[in-house]
Short mmCIF file of C-alpha atoms and ligand atoms in Angstrom, two decimals:
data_model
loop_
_atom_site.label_atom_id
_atom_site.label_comp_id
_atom_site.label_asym_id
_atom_site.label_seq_id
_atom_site.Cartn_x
_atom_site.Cartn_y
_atom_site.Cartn_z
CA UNK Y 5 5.39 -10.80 -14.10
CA UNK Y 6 4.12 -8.79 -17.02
CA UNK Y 7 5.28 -5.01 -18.07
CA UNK Y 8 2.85 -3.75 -20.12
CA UNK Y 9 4.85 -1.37 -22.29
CA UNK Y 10 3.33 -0.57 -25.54
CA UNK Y 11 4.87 -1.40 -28.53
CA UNK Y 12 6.67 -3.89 -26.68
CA UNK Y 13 5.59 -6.25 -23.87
CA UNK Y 14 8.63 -7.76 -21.99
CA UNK Y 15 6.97 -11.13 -19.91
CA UNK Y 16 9.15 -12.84 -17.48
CA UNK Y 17 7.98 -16.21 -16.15
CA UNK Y 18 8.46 -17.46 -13.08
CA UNK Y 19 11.89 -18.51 -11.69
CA UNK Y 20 12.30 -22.42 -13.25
CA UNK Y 21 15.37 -24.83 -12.42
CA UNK Y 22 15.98 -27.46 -14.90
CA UNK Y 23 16.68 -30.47 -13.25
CA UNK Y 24 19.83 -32.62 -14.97
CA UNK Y 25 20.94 -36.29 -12.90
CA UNK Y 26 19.53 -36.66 -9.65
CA UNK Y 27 21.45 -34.27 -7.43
CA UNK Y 28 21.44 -30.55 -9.32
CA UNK Y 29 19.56 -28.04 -11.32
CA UNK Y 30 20.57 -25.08 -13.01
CA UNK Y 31 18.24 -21.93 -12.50
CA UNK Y 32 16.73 -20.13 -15.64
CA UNK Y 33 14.47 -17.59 -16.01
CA UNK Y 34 12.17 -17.57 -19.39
CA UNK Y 35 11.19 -14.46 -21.34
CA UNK Y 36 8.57 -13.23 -23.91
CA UNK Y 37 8.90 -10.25 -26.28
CA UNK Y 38 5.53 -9.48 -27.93
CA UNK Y 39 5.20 -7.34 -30.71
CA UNK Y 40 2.19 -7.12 -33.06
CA UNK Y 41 0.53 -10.37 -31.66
CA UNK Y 42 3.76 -12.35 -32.00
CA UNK Y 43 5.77 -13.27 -29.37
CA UNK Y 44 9.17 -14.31 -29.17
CA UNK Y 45 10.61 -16.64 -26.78
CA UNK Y 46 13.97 -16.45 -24.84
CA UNK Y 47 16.09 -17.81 -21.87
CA UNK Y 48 18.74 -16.89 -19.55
CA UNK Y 49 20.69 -19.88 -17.62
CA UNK Y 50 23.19 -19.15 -14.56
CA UNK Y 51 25.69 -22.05 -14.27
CA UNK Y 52 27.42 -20.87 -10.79
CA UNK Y 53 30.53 -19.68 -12.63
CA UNK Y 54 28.33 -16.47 -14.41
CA UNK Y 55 27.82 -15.40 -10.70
CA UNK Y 56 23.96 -14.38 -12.12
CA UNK Y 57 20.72 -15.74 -9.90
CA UNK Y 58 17.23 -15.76 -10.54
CA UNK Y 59 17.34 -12.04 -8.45
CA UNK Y 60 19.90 -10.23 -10.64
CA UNK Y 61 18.42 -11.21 -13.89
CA UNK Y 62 14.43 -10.48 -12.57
CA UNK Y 63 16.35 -6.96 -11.52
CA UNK Y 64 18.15 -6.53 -15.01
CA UNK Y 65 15.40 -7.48 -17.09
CA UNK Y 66 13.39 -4.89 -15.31
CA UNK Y 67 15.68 -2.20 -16.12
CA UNK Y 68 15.56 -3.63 -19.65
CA UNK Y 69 11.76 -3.38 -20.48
CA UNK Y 70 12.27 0.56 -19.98
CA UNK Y 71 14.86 0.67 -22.37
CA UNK Y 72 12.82 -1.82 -25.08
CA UNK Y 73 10.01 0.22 -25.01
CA UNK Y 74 12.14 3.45 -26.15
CA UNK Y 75 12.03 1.75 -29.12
CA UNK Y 76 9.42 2.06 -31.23
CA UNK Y 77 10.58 -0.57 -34.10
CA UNK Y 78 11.72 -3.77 -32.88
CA UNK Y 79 13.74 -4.30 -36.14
CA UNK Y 80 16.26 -1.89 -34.65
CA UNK Y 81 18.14 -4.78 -33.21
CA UNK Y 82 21.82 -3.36 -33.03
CA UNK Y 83 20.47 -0.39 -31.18
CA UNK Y 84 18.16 -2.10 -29.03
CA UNK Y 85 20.94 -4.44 -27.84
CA UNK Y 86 23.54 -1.90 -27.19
CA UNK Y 87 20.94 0.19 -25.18
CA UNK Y 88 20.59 -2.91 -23.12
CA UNK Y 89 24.25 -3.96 -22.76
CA UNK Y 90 25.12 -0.35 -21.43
CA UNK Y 91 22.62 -1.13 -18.45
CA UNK Y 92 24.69 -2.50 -16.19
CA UNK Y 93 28.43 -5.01 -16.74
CA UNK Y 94 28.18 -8.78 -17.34
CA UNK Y 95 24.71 -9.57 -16.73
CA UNK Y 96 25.06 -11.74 -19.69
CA UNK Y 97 22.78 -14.39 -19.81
CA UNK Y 98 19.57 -11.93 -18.67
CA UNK Y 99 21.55 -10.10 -21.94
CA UNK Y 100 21.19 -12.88 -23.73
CA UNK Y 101 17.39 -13.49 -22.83
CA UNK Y 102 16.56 -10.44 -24.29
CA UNK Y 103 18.75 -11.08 -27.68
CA UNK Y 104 16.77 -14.53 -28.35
CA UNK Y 105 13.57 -13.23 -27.35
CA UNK Y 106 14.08 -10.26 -29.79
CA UNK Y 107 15.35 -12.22 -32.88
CA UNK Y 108 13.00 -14.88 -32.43
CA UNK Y 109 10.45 -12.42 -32.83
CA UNK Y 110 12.33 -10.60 -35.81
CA UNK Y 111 12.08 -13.70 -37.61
CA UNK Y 112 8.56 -14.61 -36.44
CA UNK Y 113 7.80 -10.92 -38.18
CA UNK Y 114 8.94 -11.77 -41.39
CA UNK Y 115 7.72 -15.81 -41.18
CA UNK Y 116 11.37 -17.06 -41.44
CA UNK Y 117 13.99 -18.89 -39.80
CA UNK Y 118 16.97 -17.39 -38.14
CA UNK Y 119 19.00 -19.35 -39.68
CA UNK Y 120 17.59 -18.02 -43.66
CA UNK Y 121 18.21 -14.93 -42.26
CA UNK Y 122 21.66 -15.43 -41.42
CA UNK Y 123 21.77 -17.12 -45.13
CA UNK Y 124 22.68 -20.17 -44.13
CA UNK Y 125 22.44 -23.64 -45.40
CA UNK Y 126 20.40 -25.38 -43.10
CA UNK Y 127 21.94 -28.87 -44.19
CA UNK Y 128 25.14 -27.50 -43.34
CA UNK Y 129 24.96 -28.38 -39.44
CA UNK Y 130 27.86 -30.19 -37.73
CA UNK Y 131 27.48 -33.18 -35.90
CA UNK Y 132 27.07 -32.38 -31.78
CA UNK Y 133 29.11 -34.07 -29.16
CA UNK Y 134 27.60 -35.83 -26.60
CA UNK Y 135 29.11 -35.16 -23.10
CA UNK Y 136 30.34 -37.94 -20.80
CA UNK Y 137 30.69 -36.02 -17.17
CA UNK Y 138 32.98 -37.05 -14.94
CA UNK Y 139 31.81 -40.04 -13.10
CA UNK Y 140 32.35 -43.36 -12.22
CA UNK Y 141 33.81 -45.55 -14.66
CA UNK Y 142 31.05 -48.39 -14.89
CA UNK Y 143 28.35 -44.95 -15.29
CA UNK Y 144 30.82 -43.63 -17.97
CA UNK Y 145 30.41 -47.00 -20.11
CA UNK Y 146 26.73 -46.67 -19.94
CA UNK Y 147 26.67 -43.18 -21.10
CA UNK Y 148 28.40 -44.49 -23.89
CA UNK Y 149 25.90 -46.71 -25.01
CA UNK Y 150 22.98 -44.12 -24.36
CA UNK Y 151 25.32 -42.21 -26.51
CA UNK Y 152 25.20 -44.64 -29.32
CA UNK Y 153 23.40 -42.38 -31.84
CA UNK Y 154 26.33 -39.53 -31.74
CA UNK Y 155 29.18 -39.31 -33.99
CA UNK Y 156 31.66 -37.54 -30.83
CA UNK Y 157 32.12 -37.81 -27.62
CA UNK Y 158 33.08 -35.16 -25.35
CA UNK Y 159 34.78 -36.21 -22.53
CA UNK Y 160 35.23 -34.09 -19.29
CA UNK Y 161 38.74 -34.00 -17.17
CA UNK Y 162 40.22 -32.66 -14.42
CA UNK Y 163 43.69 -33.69 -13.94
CA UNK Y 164 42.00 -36.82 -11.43
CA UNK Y 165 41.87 -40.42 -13.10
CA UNK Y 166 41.86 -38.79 -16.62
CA UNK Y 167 44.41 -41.36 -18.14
CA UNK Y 168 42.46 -44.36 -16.48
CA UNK Y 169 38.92 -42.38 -17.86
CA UNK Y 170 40.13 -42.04 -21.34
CA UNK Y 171 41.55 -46.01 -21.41
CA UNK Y 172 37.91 -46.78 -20.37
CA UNK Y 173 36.30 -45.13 -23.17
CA UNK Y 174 38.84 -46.02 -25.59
CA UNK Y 175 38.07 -49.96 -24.37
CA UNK Y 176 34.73 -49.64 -24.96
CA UNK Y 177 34.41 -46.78 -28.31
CA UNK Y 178 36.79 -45.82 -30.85
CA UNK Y 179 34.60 -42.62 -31.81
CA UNK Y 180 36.40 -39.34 -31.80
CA UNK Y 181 36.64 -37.37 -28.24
CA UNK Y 182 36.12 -33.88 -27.75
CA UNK Y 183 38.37 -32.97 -24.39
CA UNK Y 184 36.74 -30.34 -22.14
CA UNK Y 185 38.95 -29.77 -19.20
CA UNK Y 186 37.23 -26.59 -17.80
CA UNK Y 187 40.50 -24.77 -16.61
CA UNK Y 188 41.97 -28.49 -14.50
CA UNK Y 189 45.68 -28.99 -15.54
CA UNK Y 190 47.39 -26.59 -13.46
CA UNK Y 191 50.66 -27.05 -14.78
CA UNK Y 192 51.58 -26.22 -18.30
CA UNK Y 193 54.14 -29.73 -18.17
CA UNK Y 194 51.37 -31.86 -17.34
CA UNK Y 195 48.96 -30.58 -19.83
CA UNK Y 196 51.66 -30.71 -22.96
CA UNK Y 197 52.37 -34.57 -21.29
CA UNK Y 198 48.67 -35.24 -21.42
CA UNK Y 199 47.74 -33.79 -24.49
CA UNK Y 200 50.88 -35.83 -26.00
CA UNK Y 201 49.19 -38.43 -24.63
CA UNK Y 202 46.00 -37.76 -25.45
CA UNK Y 203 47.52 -37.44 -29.39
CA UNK Y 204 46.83 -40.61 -30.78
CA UNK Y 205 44.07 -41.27 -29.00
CA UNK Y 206 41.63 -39.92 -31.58
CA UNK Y 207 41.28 -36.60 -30.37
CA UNK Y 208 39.60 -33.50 -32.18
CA UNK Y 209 40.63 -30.89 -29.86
CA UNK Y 210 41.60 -29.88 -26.33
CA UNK Y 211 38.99 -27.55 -24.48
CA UNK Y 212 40.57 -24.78 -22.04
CA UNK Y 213 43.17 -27.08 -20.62
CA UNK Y 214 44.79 -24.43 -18.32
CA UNK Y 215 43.05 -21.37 -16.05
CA UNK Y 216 42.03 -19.13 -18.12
CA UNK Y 217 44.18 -15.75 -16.18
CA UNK Y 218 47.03 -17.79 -17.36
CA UNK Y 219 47.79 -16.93 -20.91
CA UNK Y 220 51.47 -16.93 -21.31
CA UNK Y 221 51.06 -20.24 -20.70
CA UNK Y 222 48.84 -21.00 -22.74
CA UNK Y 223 50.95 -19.31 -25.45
CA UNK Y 224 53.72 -21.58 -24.14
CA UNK Y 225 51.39 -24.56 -24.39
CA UNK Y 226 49.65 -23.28 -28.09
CA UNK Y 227 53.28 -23.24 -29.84
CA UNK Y 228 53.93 -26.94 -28.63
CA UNK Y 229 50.76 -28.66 -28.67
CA UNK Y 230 50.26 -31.41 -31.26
CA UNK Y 231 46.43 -30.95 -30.72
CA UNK Y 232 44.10 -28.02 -31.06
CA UNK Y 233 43.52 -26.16 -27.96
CA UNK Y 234 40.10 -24.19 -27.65
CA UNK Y 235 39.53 -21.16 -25.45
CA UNK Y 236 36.11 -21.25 -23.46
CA UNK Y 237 36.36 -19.89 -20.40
CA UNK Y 238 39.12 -17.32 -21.24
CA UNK Y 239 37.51 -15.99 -24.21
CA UNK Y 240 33.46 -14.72 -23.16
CA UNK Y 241 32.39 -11.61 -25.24
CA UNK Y 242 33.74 -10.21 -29.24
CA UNK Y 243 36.33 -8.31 -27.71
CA UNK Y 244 38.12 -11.17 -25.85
CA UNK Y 245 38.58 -13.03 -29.27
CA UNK Y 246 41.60 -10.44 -30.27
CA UNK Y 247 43.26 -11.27 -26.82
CA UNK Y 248 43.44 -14.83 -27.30
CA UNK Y 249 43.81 -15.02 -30.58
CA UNK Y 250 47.83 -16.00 -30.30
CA UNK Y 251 47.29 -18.73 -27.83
CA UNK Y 252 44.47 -20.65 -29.14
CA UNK Y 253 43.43 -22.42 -32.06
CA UNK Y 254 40.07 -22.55 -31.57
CA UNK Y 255 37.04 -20.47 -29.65
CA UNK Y 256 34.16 -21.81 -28.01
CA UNK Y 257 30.94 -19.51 -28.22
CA UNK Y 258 28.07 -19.63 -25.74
CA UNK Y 259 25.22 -17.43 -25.92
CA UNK Y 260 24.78 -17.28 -21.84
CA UNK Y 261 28.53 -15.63 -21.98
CA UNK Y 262 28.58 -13.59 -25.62
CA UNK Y 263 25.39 -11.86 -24.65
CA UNK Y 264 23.40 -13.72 -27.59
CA UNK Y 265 22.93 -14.62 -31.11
CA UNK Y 266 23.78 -10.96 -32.72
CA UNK Y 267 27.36 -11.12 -30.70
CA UNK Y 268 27.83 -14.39 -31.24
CA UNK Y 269 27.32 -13.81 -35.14
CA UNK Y 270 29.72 -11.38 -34.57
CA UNK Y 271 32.41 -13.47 -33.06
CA UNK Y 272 32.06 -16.19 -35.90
CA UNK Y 273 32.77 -13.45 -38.19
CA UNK Y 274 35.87 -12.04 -36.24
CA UNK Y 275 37.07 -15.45 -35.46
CA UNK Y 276 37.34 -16.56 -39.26
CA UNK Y 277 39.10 -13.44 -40.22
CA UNK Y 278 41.69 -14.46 -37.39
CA UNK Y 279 41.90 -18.25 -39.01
CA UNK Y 280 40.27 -19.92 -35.45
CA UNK Y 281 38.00 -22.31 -35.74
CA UNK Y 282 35.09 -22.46 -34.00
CA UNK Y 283 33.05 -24.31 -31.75
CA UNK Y 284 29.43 -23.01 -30.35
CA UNK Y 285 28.30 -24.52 -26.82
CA UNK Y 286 25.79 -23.76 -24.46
CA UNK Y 287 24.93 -24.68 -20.63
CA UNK Y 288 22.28 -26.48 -18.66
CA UNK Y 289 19.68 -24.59 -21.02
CA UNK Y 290 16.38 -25.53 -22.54
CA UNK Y 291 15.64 -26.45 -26.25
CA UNK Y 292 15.04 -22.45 -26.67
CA UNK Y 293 18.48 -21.29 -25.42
CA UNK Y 294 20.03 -23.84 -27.60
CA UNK Y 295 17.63 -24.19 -30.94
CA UNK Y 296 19.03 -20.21 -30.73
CA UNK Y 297 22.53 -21.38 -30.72
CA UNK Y 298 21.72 -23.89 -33.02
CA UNK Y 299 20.54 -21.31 -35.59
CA UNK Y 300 24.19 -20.14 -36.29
CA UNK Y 301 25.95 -23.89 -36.26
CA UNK Y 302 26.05 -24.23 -39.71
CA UNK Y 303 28.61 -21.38 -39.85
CA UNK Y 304 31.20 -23.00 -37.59
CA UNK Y 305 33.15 -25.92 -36.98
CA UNK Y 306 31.89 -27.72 -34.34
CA UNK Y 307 28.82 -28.21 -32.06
CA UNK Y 308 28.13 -28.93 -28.10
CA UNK Y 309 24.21 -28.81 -27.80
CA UNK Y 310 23.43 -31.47 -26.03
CA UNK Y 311 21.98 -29.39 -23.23
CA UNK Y 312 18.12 -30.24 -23.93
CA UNK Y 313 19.33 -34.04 -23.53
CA UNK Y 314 20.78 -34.02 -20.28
CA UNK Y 315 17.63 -32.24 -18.70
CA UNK Y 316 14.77 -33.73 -17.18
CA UNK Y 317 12.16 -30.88 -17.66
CA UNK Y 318 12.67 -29.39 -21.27
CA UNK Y 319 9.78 -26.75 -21.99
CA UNK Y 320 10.32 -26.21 -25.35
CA UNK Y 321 10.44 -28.91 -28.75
CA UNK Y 322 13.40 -26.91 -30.56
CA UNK Y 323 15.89 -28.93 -32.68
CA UNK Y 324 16.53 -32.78 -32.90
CA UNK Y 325 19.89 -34.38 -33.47
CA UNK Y 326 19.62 -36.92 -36.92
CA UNK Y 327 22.28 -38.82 -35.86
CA UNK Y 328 23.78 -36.87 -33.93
CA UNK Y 329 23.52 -34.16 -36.45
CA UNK Y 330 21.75 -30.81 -35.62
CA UNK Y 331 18.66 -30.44 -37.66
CA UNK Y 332 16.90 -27.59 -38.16
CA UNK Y 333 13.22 -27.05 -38.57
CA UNK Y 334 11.38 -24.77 -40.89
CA UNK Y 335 9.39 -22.51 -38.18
CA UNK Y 336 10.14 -19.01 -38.11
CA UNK Y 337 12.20 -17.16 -35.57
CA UNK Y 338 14.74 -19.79 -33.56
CA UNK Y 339 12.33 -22.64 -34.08
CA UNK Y 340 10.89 -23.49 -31.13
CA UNK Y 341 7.03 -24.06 -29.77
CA UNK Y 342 6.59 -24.61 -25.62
CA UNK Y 343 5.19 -27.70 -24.52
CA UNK Y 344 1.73 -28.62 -23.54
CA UNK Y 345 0.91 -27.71 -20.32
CA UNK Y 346 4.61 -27.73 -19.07
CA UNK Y 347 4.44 -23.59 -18.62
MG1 MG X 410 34.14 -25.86 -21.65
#
């Protein structure tokens, strides 16, 4: 679909799934924001949790390209973006499409990288994770192996097997473990027992170990556990940060749930003036959705971007992991060119 509103033309591309494993795909939907002759690139995933399809964003993003072309200067980037967010609640990711399409372009303007005009060090990247789902034990050990170029690990758990998952990894690699367990203990006992457990165990941190409604206890759980705990599901957009801020120690950030880079930039900010450290993550995306995200790593603490790695059909060449280690390129905007004959 093309809108062809002058000074700005908003593209969508078709409806795409990225394909990870054999037996699911997330849906994404790709957009263009030309300006000038240059066009940036951006990307909105729904993981099922978002509750956004390939229909809501298409009907968003129409409402959107109105509201772009009101603008005549596309460096008007706060105002652009909160002209969009007042469209319609959540709608995030198609939010966030717009955001990287927009500051890819910015930078694409002015020939630089996001991340110079953020003023960051580019060498100042963290080392990604590398995420082990949960599977079957035997799979779990291979992924390890295929892993063998990261520095962490980040292991998924649900409150199922996780004692009996963690031995398995821990009899086969002694390199440190990233927890993620998406909201699973449902007892505030049993997570202080596991993550007591889990303490010497090599363990950086504990993602979102309770449901994320439930926050006095995870105040109870905050003030007693020897490990960091990270907020990801209960903490999505800048003003969520001050409402956590007591039972946390850490955030995770994600572009599909912040709305995009400029929040997210945001959040870092807030988030250091609260003392949290910081993590930045992403979903089933494509190297665009995460070379965006990866633009801002070197001004946090941690990184999950493994997303590109775990899909079958990437579109884009973005950012490459050195080790493990994001690396980021030279090209203007968030870095990323689409691959031949893929779109
Ligand atoms: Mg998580």
């Amino acid at each position: 679909m093309k809108l062809a509103f002058a000074p700005h033309t908003l593209y969508f591309k078709r409806p795409f799934k990225i394909a990870h494993g054999t037996r699911s795909s997330t849906p994404i939907v790709l957009t263009q924001l030309e300006h000038e002759g240059f066009i940036g690139y951006g990307e909105a995933s729904m993981p099922p949790y978002l509750s956004e399809s390939h229909e809501t964003v298409l009907a968003f993003l129409n409402k959107a390209a109105v509201v772009i072309n009101k603008f005549q200067n596309p460096f008007e980037i706060e105002s652009i973006l909160n002209e969009v967010d007042k469209i319609a609640p959540n709608n995030t990711a198609a939010k966030a499409s717009i955001d990287i399409a927009l500051l890819d372009l910015i930078g694409k303007l002015q020939n630089k990288p996001c991340w110079q005009i953020l003023n960051c060090d580019k060498n100042n990247t963290p080392y990604s994770t590398y995420t082990l789902g949960i599977d079957e034990l035997e799979i779990i050990k291979q992924k390890i192996i295929e892993a063998s170029e990261f520095k962490y690990l980040k292991v998924k758990l649900n409150g199922e097997n996780d004692k009996l998952i963690i031995n398995t990894i821990r009899s086969v690699s002694d390199k440190p473990i990233a927890i993620d367990v998406n909201q699973g203990w449902k007892d505030k006992y049993l997570a202080l027992e596991m993550i007591e457990w889990l303490t010497d165990k090599n363990v950086l941190f504990v993602e979102q170990p309770l449901p994320k409604e439930n926050m006095d206890d995870s105040f109870w759980l905050f003030e007693k556990s020897p490990l960091p705990i990270f907020a990801d599901e209960s903490v999505q957009r800048f003003s969520d940060i001050d409402k956590v801020k007591n039972c946390f120690h850490g955030i995770n950030i994600k572009l599909m749930k912040c709305t995009g880079m400029f929040e997210a930039n945001k959040m870092i900010k807030r988030a250091r003036e609260l003392n949290l450290k910081i993590l930045v993550g992403c979903m089933s995306e494509t190297s665009c959705a995460v070379s965006a995200a990866a633009q801002l790593t070197p001004l946090v603490d941690y990184a999950d971007l493994d997303g590109p790695l775990l899909i079958k059909n990437d579109l884009y060449d973005g950012i490459t992991f050195t080790n493990g280690k994001i690396t980021l390129n030279e090209l203007p905007g968030i870095g990323v060119v689409q691959k031949e004959g893929i779109i």
